[in-house]
DNA sequence: TTGTACGCGTTATCAA
DNA sequence: TTGATAACGCGTACAA
């Protein structure tokens, strides 16, 4: 059996209250008793029982991080960041992979609430009701990258319009006028914002927007490479591509390779996220998201919530990392 | 305030004990009272308090996973696997990144023990004392990939001798006789086992072992590429390379590329782990580790420990995944 | 089948 | 500066 405050009290010939005082430094304790208590704790190899503490405080020293899938290269850095901040404040972090499934989200929120966790960070959510049930139960919530508004939650996000604009502008500055955008299936706010940034860059350079240069990539589609071939088959094909993730960019490069287009000689490519960018050959130019900072900010907001009660929204800025997958547009032929 | 058993008991006009019974299905409760209680629970939007439950049971429904760095592509799959098994059994998973630092390991073990976690999985450990303190406190421990013996712990590992042998044999079968091994700094049991497997494959093919073909790669060394150039500068240079991780293989490929060696035309390369292998160009042939299975097995062992009390050791087998980075040895010149 | 009462290890509120 | 003691929410002998 683990030793308890009572055991120490007995050994040190004081009351449990006194032991608790020296443990938490909350009340004045005379140096002599303090010493006696510390000695007893040492002798009995005492570990405080966080559970009992939590029962009194009605909150455990545990944060919860919800994400879609830790196996997706975007998330590990978030998890690391949250843990770094949490641990420094004496909190542990529980991780839940929701797989973007509403039922799992609901079930895991339920588990988290039963544990009386000190707060929840959603890095990805679909189930608004689940979020709401956490708020109803009084658990602080921070949401990462969810542009929808849920009153009572803090939000941390990255400026997606700016990111897409940066990537597109870079290509335009290299002389490209036919820039394709390979996006996710439209519908999400993020995909919409990326498109918006892309259009802004075109407009600023007075390049007309051509819907034919818009493609939609879906990893679940067995015929997913068709959209890329379709771009290549255009009468006036793109000389550059902005992909909305490094994974898509790499998949695109592979398809291009198979069809004897060379990067960046024949086509320039910009990725997004800067997670896999350094691994590919050639190394990808990519729009870097401040992923780690996303996590630390979220954790800080969460741990702060008691003090400042108003919902807050923090927007971080992406940056462009130039590597080897982008180059000046080749002049094809003199006219 | 959250609603408690007492609130429900009051509303349903029964005792708290009865409410507890229907909650856990432990004693016979008449259908009528059962219904009344469930209705009351529903009406009051009751969340069981896992903390109070844990205090009684002296164990929380939380597992702990220690790993070096979730940002390293080996670990996310382990984390996912552990979580999948844990959640199915009603457990949550706390994650700690130790960064391979003994002090952090000790501090996090302390935190875990204070939380009275139901068990700890170490996927990476340096600090034997920390492990021991967990065992002393009666917390079940499973260790992944640690060949050292700590009595009282279960161990899950992958056969590293076999893995290195598979990779080397593949290259030998392709006609290569000069196969380099790019290993970590020697000293760890894993590095030793990989070397052993490499030697076994050479011996089986009656190829003499040449220490000049052994290299040590260290990502922290600013001059880390020198070891590769040294291999290339040998009088009789290797035509194939086995690297002990995909990351090293990719770094090697990049260096080769810079020095105008083409893969697999001039050199064949085999990676290890099969984590990044599919991302590179050309895609890497790699020794695949059953990473996910490593995690599920560890979690199952942990959740089982109460029943079977004897320490167990499970060894899983790696497999070879052939892709585009290996090819038959070119006949350089007819003699 | 149901109720009473105690214990789990702390913190916190009083008194002393 | 210390000590008794009542919570905290739940499980569970034991009694009814």
mmCIF file of C-alpha atoms in Angstrom, chain B residues 75-253:
data_model
loop_
_atom_site.group_PDB
_atom_site.id
_atom_site.type_symbol
_atom_site.label_atom_id
_atom_site.label_comp_id
_atom_site.label_asym_id
_atom_site.label_seq_id
_atom_site.Cartn_x
_atom_site.Cartn_y
_atom_site.Cartn_z
ATOM 1 C CA UNK B 75 6.424 7.172 -32.686
ATOM 2 C CA UNK B 76 3.060 8.423 -33.924
ATOM 3 C CA UNK B 77 2.050 4.953 -35.047
ATOM 4 C CA UNK B 78 2.950 3.563 -31.636
ATOM 5 C CA UNK B 79 0.892 6.246 -29.940
ATOM 6 C CA UNK B 80 -2.055 5.570 -32.205
ATOM 7 C CA UNK B 81 -1.862 1.854 -31.561
ATOM 8 C CA UNK B 82 -1.669 2.222 -27.803
ATOM 9 C CA UNK B 83 -4.597 4.584 -27.827
ATOM 10 C CA UNK B 84 -6.713 2.305 -29.978
ATOM 11 C CA UNK B 85 -6.310 -0.588 -27.578
ATOM 12 C CA UNK B 86 -6.572 1.535 -24.459
ATOM 13 C CA UNK B 87 -9.743 3.337 -25.456
ATOM 14 C CA UNK B 88 -11.429 0.097 -26.351
ATOM 15 C CA UNK B 89 -10.823 -0.991 -22.768
ATOM 16 C CA UNK B 90 -12.057 2.295 -21.360
ATOM 17 C CA UNK B 91 -8.667 3.814 -20.670
ATOM 18 C CA UNK B 92 -7.291 7.185 -21.692
ATOM 19 C CA UNK B 93 -3.648 7.648 -22.619
ATOM 20 C CA UNK B 94 -1.248 10.254 -21.273
ATOM 21 C CA UNK B 95 1.725 11.001 -23.490
ATOM 22 C CA UNK B 96 5.123 12.140 -22.301
ATOM 23 C CA UNK B 97 7.990 13.186 -24.591
ATOM 24 C CA UNK B 98 11.176 12.522 -22.688
ATOM 25 C CA UNK B 99 13.626 13.716 -25.293
ATOM 26 C CA UNK B 100 15.809 10.858 -24.100
ATOM 27 C CA UNK B 101 16.689 12.883 -21.003
ATOM 28 C CA UNK B 102 17.005 10.976 -17.775
ATOM 29 C CA UNK B 103 15.820 13.853 -15.596
ATOM 30 C CA UNK B 104 12.675 14.279 -17.662
ATOM 31 C CA UNK B 105 12.018 10.577 -17.493
ATOM 32 C CA UNK B 106 12.307 10.670 -13.729
ATOM 33 C CA UNK B 107 10.101 13.729 -13.398
ATOM 34 C CA UNK B 108 7.407 12.302 -15.662
ATOM 35 C CA UNK B 109 7.413 8.956 -13.904
ATOM 36 C CA UNK B 110 6.878 10.861 -10.713
ATOM 37 C CA UNK B 111 3.919 12.674 -12.247
ATOM 38 C CA UNK B 112 2.494 9.417 -13.525
ATOM 39 C CA UNK B 113 2.818 7.734 -10.154
ATOM 40 C CA UNK B 114 1.148 10.642 -8.416
ATOM 41 C CA UNK B 115 -1.735 10.214 -10.821
ATOM 42 C CA UNK B 116 -1.846 6.543 -9.859
ATOM 43 C CA UNK B 117 -1.943 5.575 -13.515
ATOM 44 C CA UNK B 118 -2.978 2.046 -14.313
ATOM 45 C CA UNK B 119 0.269 1.330 -16.129
ATOM 46 C CA UNK B 120 3.241 2.695 -18.028
ATOM 47 C CA UNK B 121 4.576 1.838 -21.466
ATOM 48 C CA UNK B 122 8.125 2.917 -22.119
ATOM 49 C CA UNK B 123 8.867 3.194 -25.798
ATOM 50 C CA UNK B 124 12.428 4.249 -25.117
ATOM 51 C CA UNK B 125 14.060 4.468 -21.693
ATOM 52 C CA UNK B 126 17.383 5.532 -20.367
ATOM 53 C CA UNK B 127 16.686 5.882 -16.700
ATOM 54 C CA UNK B 128 16.543 2.464 -15.106
ATOM 55 C CA UNK B 129 15.966 3.992 -11.677
ATOM 56 C CA UNK B 130 12.826 5.691 -12.938
ATOM 57 C CA UNK B 131 11.484 2.405 -14.241
ATOM 58 C CA UNK B 132 12.338 0.763 -10.979
ATOM 59 C CA UNK B 133 10.503 3.376 -8.948
ATOM 60 C CA UNK B 134 7.374 2.660 -10.961
ATOM 61 C CA UNK B 135 7.716 -1.034 -10.267
ATOM 62 C CA UNK B 136 8.356 -0.383 -6.594
ATOM 63 C CA UNK B 137 5.174 1.572 -6.365
ATOM 64 C CA UNK B 138 3.319 -1.371 -7.878
ATOM 65 C CA UNK B 139 2.589 0.138 -11.275
ATOM 66 C CA UNK B 140 2.687 -2.335 -14.181
ATOM 67 C CA UNK B 141 5.348 -1.587 -16.784
ATOM 68 C CA UNK B 142 5.799 -2.679 -20.393
ATOM 69 C CA UNK B 143 8.920 -1.763 -22.310
ATOM 70 C CA UNK B 144 9.172 -1.507 -26.067
ATOM 71 C CA UNK B 145 12.430 -2.161 -27.864
ATOM 72 C CA UNK B 146 14.641 -2.180 -24.814
ATOM 73 C CA UNK B 147 16.706 -5.275 -24.868
ATOM 74 C CA UNK B 148 18.078 -4.776 -21.379
ATOM 75 C CA UNK B 149 16.403 -6.850 -18.730
ATOM 76 C CA UNK B 150 14.529 -5.227 -15.912
ATOM 77 C CA UNK B 151 12.884 -7.878 -13.764
ATOM 78 C CA UNK B 152 9.170 -7.418 -13.405
ATOM 79 C CA UNK B 153 8.575 -5.730 -16.744
ATOM 80 C CA UNK B 154 7.131 -7.157 -19.922
ATOM 81 C CA UNK B 155 9.024 -6.471 -23.130
ATOM 82 C CA UNK B 156 7.941 -6.090 -26.750
ATOM 83 C CA UNK B 157 10.604 -5.863 -29.391
ATOM 84 C CA UNK B 158 11.335 -6.327 -33.058
ATOM 85 C CA UNK B 159 13.992 -8.734 -34.228
ATOM 86 C CA UNK B 160 16.761 -6.382 -35.271
ATOM 87 C CA UNK B 161 19.158 -9.110 -36.327
ATOM 88 C CA UNK B 162 16.567 -10.448 -38.729
ATOM 89 C CA UNK B 163 15.736 -6.999 -40.088
ATOM 90 C CA UNK B 164 19.297 -6.153 -40.985
ATOM 91 C CA UNK B 165 19.726 -9.599 -42.472
ATOM 92 C CA UNK B 166 16.659 -9.183 -44.681
ATOM 93 C CA UNK B 167 17.880 -5.876 -46.035
ATOM 94 C CA UNK B 168 21.374 -7.135 -46.690
ATOM 95 C CA UNK B 169 20.205 -10.377 -48.283
ATOM 96 C CA UNK B 170 18.009 -8.440 -50.664
ATOM 97 C CA UNK B 171 20.975 -6.447 -51.870
ATOM 98 C CA UNK B 172 23.135 -9.538 -52.183
ATOM 99 C CA UNK B 173 20.455 -11.247 -54.222
ATOM 100 C CA UNK B 174 20.563 -8.297 -56.596
ATOM 101 C CA UNK B 175 24.203 -9.119 -57.257
ATOM 102 C CA UNK B 176 25.829 -6.653 -54.927
ATOM 103 C CA UNK B 177 29.010 -7.824 -53.216
ATOM 104 C CA UNK B 178 30.153 -4.513 -51.774
ATOM 105 C CA UNK B 179 27.390 -3.556 -49.359
ATOM 106 C CA UNK B 180 27.939 -0.727 -46.888
ATOM 107 C CA UNK B 181 26.151 -0.487 -43.555
ATOM 108 C CA UNK B 182 25.359 2.988 -42.277
ATOM 109 C CA UNK B 183 24.631 2.547 -38.609
ATOM 110 C CA UNK B 184 24.155 4.734 -35.581
ATOM 111 C CA UNK B 185 27.017 5.243 -33.237
ATOM 112 C CA UNK B 186 27.689 1.811 -31.831
ATOM 113 C CA UNK B 187 27.006 1.039 -28.220
ATOM 114 C CA UNK B 188 23.277 0.417 -28.119
ATOM 115 C CA UNK B 189 22.043 -3.128 -28.305
ATOM 116 C CA UNK B 190 19.962 -2.230 -31.331
ATOM 117 C CA UNK B 191 22.924 -0.983 -33.319
ATOM 118 C CA UNK B 192 24.806 -4.118 -32.320
ATOM 119 C CA UNK B 193 21.989 -6.392 -33.458
ATOM 120 C CA UNK B 194 21.720 -4.655 -36.790
ATOM 121 C CA UNK B 195 25.427 -5.143 -37.360
ATOM 122 C CA UNK B 196 25.059 -8.775 -36.424
ATOM 123 C CA UNK B 197 22.289 -9.337 -38.968
ATOM 124 C CA UNK B 198 24.334 -7.618 -41.640
ATOM 125 C CA UNK B 199 27.285 -9.873 -40.932
ATOM 126 C CA UNK B 200 25.101 -12.961 -40.947
ATOM 127 C CA UNK B 201 23.855 -12.182 -44.429
ATOM 128 C CA UNK B 202 27.379 -11.622 -45.710
ATOM 129 C CA UNK B 203 28.584 -14.845 -44.157
ATOM 130 C CA UNK B 204 25.722 -16.821 -45.631
ATOM 131 C CA UNK B 205 26.730 -15.565 -49.077
ATOM 132 C CA UNK B 206 30.398 -16.145 -48.357
ATOM 133 C CA UNK B 207 31.211 -12.498 -48.824
ATOM 134 C CA UNK B 208 34.126 -11.427 -46.646
ATOM 135 C CA UNK B 209 33.302 -8.787 -44.061
ATOM 136 C CA UNK B 210 35.112 -5.511 -44.714
ATOM 137 C CA UNK B 211 35.178 -3.016 -41.816
ATOM 138 C CA UNK B 212 35.865 -0.250 -44.308
ATOM 139 C CA UNK B 213 32.250 -0.590 -45.428
ATOM 140 C CA UNK B 214 30.941 0.308 -41.974
ATOM 141 C CA UNK B 215 29.921 3.907 -41.443
ATOM 142 C CA UNK B 216 28.398 5.762 -38.524
ATOM 143 C CA UNK B 217 25.886 8.500 -39.173
ATOM 144 C CA UNK B 218 25.117 11.158 -36.610
ATOM 145 C CA UNK B 219 22.519 13.829 -37.370
ATOM 146 C CA UNK B 220 24.056 16.081 -34.765
ATOM 147 C CA UNK B 221 27.419 16.135 -36.484
ATOM 148 C CA UNK B 222 27.718 19.175 -38.758
ATOM 149 C CA UNK B 223 30.174 17.235 -40.883
ATOM 150 C CA UNK B 224 27.926 14.191 -40.997
ATOM 151 C CA UNK B 225 28.112 13.720 -44.755
ATOM 152 C CA UNK B 226 31.836 13.056 -44.630
ATOM 153 C CA UNK B 227 31.277 9.419 -43.741
ATOM 154 C CA UNK B 228 29.362 8.913 -46.950
ATOM 155 C CA UNK B 229 31.965 10.608 -49.091
ATOM 156 C CA UNK B 230 34.567 8.443 -47.444
ATOM 157 C CA UNK B 231 32.689 5.363 -48.596
ATOM 158 C CA UNK B 232 32.538 6.670 -52.137
ATOM 159 C CA UNK B 233 36.250 7.379 -52.110
ATOM 160 C CA UNK B 234 37.189 3.808 -51.256
ATOM 161 C CA UNK B 235 39.389 2.032 -53.815
ATOM 162 C CA UNK B 236 36.654 -0.551 -54.141
ATOM 163 C CA UNK B 237 33.543 1.474 -53.248
ATOM 164 C CA UNK B 238 30.184 -0.022 -52.278
ATOM 165 C CA UNK B 239 27.510 -0.520 -54.912
ATOM 166 C CA UNK B 240 24.812 -0.804 -52.281
ATOM 167 C CA UNK B 241 23.966 0.614 -48.883
ATOM 168 C CA UNK B 242 21.846 -0.515 -45.975
ATOM 169 C CA UNK B 243 20.907 2.409 -43.736
ATOM 170 C CA UNK B 244 19.478 1.805 -40.270
ATOM 171 C CA UNK B 245 16.688 4.333 -40.687
ATOM 172 C CA UNK B 246 14.731 5.898 -43.501
ATOM 173 C CA UNK B 247 15.895 9.299 -42.355
ATOM 174 C CA UNK B 248 19.524 8.261 -42.742
ATOM 175 C CA UNK B 249 18.761 6.649 -46.087
ATOM 176 C CA UNK B 250 17.156 9.826 -47.361
ATOM 177 C CA UNK B 251 20.011 11.962 -46.103
ATOM 178 C CA UNK B 252 22.392 9.580 -47.824
ATOM 179 C CA UNK B 253 20.456 9.773 -51.072
#
